[in-house]
Amino acid sequence: MKPIRVGLLGLGTVGAGVAKVCASHREELEEKIGAPVELAAVVDKDTTTPREGLDLGSLPFSDDPAKILGDPSIDIVVELIGGVEAARELILKALEGGKHVVTANKALLATHGAELYAKARACGRMLAFEAAVAGGIPIIRAVKEGLAANRVNSLYGIVNGTSNYILTKMTDEGSEFGQVLKEAQARGYAEADPTFDVEGVDSAHKLQVLATLAFRTAVKFDDIYVEGVSKITPQDIALAREMGFRIKLLAIAKSGDGALELRVHPTMIPEDSPMAAVSGVFNAVFMNGDVVGDLMFYGRGAGQLPTASSVWADIVEIARRLASGQAAVPQDLPILGNKPLQLKPFAEVRSAYYLYVLAKDQPSVLSRITGILGANDISIASVIQKGHQRSGAVPVVIMTHVAREGDMGKALQAIQGLPVVESGSARIIRIEESE
Ligand code: HSE
């Protein structure tokens, strides 16, 4: 039988993993595909740096993308170069050239997915992206196929391994933020630009991709509220623990009353909730579907082999279809519903809050802060003042009941303006009890 020929664009951490799995699992992969599979060309701008565990001399390796895009015998292009513009052009060219495409590029899909899905449809080709969300967890297939009978009500994801690794080390070992970030980079978890990890952008990219599929609604990346873990302090983590919470970076999507809310931010969750037990580089996605009920998916969200596992899942699916002569069908790609949901304005989102301020330890200080909360329709669940001091400021922590984001924003600004509150000290962390 004619072999399925694969061209690999990008031999970085994940690309090298894809090549390794090809070598180590070829026999099983070919049995699952029903045809021989060949890594026909590998392209990277860096052809000299050794890749651990790979014999570069044994690969059909060059720095010329034309070796893939200009070769009509290549059936599947795997794009693992990352970045947006160059990857976009290469994928469009590959699709126009009649090739099927596999990509792990969440930044590209989150910002140009609609264009690429339309191009794949127009060209009658597949564009598969299991590795774009939650590394080795097969969450895209689960949503597209396993949950096909469901309307998704909500999803909560820990979908950035680097942030979760950092928060875990800060929680368990009291480690310092910058040091842990360096470790995550050395282990190949972090993005080329690690601000994408620690500022929540990578999680928001993944939320855009997953929510588009799960809620069948066109989601504009820029409409997602995004806040990362870079401002979380060891003190926030310690106070959260004292109150029975863990802090996690959650990507949240919820539908209700015809509206969809989308947000990424550090979130306090009960310490005995399943998501609180997700540690290190592990990712998890908790979902509720109207037919199936609650589900939780758990696995390694970053790293060479887990991500390569998802890339190969896509290659196998496409190769299997090619081997059986079945063409791609439009329904392989994300399908938007006839009744799209409206995006809920962020000011209308409702949440409970942890509010931290450094305030003077003087008569009526607390009443001025709580007065502002009351005036903004925010009800208080508990108040803790840590220590006491005749001069200087003490940490005051207020836990609120569920309130409107817009009201909390106004209250925070007014509290920050109080002369008894240390400048720049007021901050909030949102609380979710339901995931
Ligand atoms: N930088 C990403 C993470 C890699 O830390 O999760 C996987 O997308």
JSON list of C-alpha atoms and ligand atoms in Angstrom, two decimals, residues 104 106 131-135 159-163 188-192 197 202 206 281 283 301-303 307, ligand 1:
[
{"chain": "A", "resi": 104, "resn": "ALA", "atom": "CA", "xyz": [-0.33, 22.70, 17.82]},
{"chain": "A", "resi": 106, "resn": "LYS", "atom": "CA", "xyz": [-3.04, 27.80, 19.75]},
{"chain": "A", "resi": 131, "resn": "ALA", "atom": "CA", "xyz": [-2.14, 19.38, 20.58]},
{"chain": "A", "resi": 132, "resn": "ALA", "atom": "CA", "xyz": [-3.19, 23.03, 20.70]},
{"chain": "A", "resi": 133, "resn": "VAL", "atom": "CA", "xyz": [-5.14, 22.65, 23.94]},
{"chain": "A", "resi": 134, "resn": "ALA", "atom": "CA", "xyz": [-4.02, 20.94, 27.15]},
{"chain": "A", "resi": 135, "resn": "GLY", "atom": "CA", "xyz": [-0.98, 19.13, 25.72]},
{"chain": "A", "resi": 159, "resn": "VAL", "atom": "CA", "xyz": [-4.68, 24.73, 30.74]},
{"chain": "A", "resi": 160, "resn": "ASN", "atom": "CA", "xyz": [-1.27, 26.33, 31.23]},
{"chain": "A", "resi": 161, "resn": "GLY", "atom": "CA", "xyz": [1.29, 23.91, 32.61]},
{"chain": "A", "resi": 162, "resn": "THR", "atom": "CA", "xyz": [3.85, 26.63, 33.31]},
{"chain": "A", "resi": 163, "resn": "SER", "atom": "CA", "xyz": [1.50, 28.69, 35.50]},
{"chain": "A", "resi": 188, "resn": "GLY", "atom": "CA", "xyz": [10.46, 22.88, 27.90]},
{"chain": "A", "resi": 189, "resn": "TYR", "atom": "CA", "xyz": [7.02, 23.77, 29.33]},
{"chain": "A", "resi": 190, "resn": "ALA", "atom": "CA", "xyz": [7.05, 27.51, 28.71]},
{"chain": "A", "resi": 191, "resn": "GLU", "atom": "CA", "xyz": [6.24, 29.37, 25.50]},
{"chain": "A", "resi": 192, "resn": "ALA", "atom": "CA", "xyz": [9.05, 31.06, 23.54]},
{"chain": "A", "resi": 197, "resn": "ASP", "atom": "CA", "xyz": [2.28, 31.78, 30.14]},
{"chain": "A", "resi": 202, "resn": "ASP", "atom": "CA", "xyz": [-1.64, 31.12, 26.53]},
{"chain": "A", "resi": 206, "resn": "LYS", "atom": "CA", "xyz": [-6.65, 27.68, 24.51]},
{"chain": "A", "resi": 281, "resn": "VAL", "atom": "CA", "xyz": [2.68, 20.74, 34.86]},
{"chain": "A", "resi": 283, "resn": "ASN", "atom": "CA", "xyz": [-3.64, 20.25, 33.24]},
{"chain": "A", "resi": 301, "resn": "GLY", "atom": "CA", "xyz": [-0.50, 19.75, 29.65]},
{"chain": "A", "resi": 302, "resn": "ALA", "atom": "CA", "xyz": [2.95, 20.55, 28.32]},
{"chain": "A", "resi": 303, "resn": "GLY", "atom": "CA", "xyz": [6.22, 18.87, 27.51]},
{"chain": "A", "resi": 307, "resn": "THR", "atom": "CA", "xyz": [2.25, 17.05, 23.20]},
{"chain": "B", "resi": 1, "resn": "HSE", "atom": "N1", "xyz": [3.43, 26.86, 27.49]},
{"chain": "B", "resi": 1, "resn": "HSE", "atom": "C1", "xyz": [2.38, 25.91, 27.49]},
{"chain": "B", "resi": 1, "resn": "HSE", "atom": "C2", "xyz": [2.10, 25.53, 28.93]},
{"chain": "B", "resi": 1, "resn": "HSE", "atom": "C3", "xyz": [2.76, 24.70, 26.68]},
{"chain": "B", "resi": 1, "resn": "HSE", "atom": "O1", "xyz": [2.88, 25.86, 29.83]},
{"chain": "B", "resi": 1, "resn": "HSE", "atom": "O2", "xyz": [1.07, 24.91, 29.17]},
{"chain": "B", "resi": 1, "resn": "HSE", "atom": "C4", "xyz": [1.61, 23.86, 26.26]},
{"chain": "B", "resi": 1, "resn": "HSE", "atom": "O3", "xyz": [0.71, 24.54, 25.43]}
]
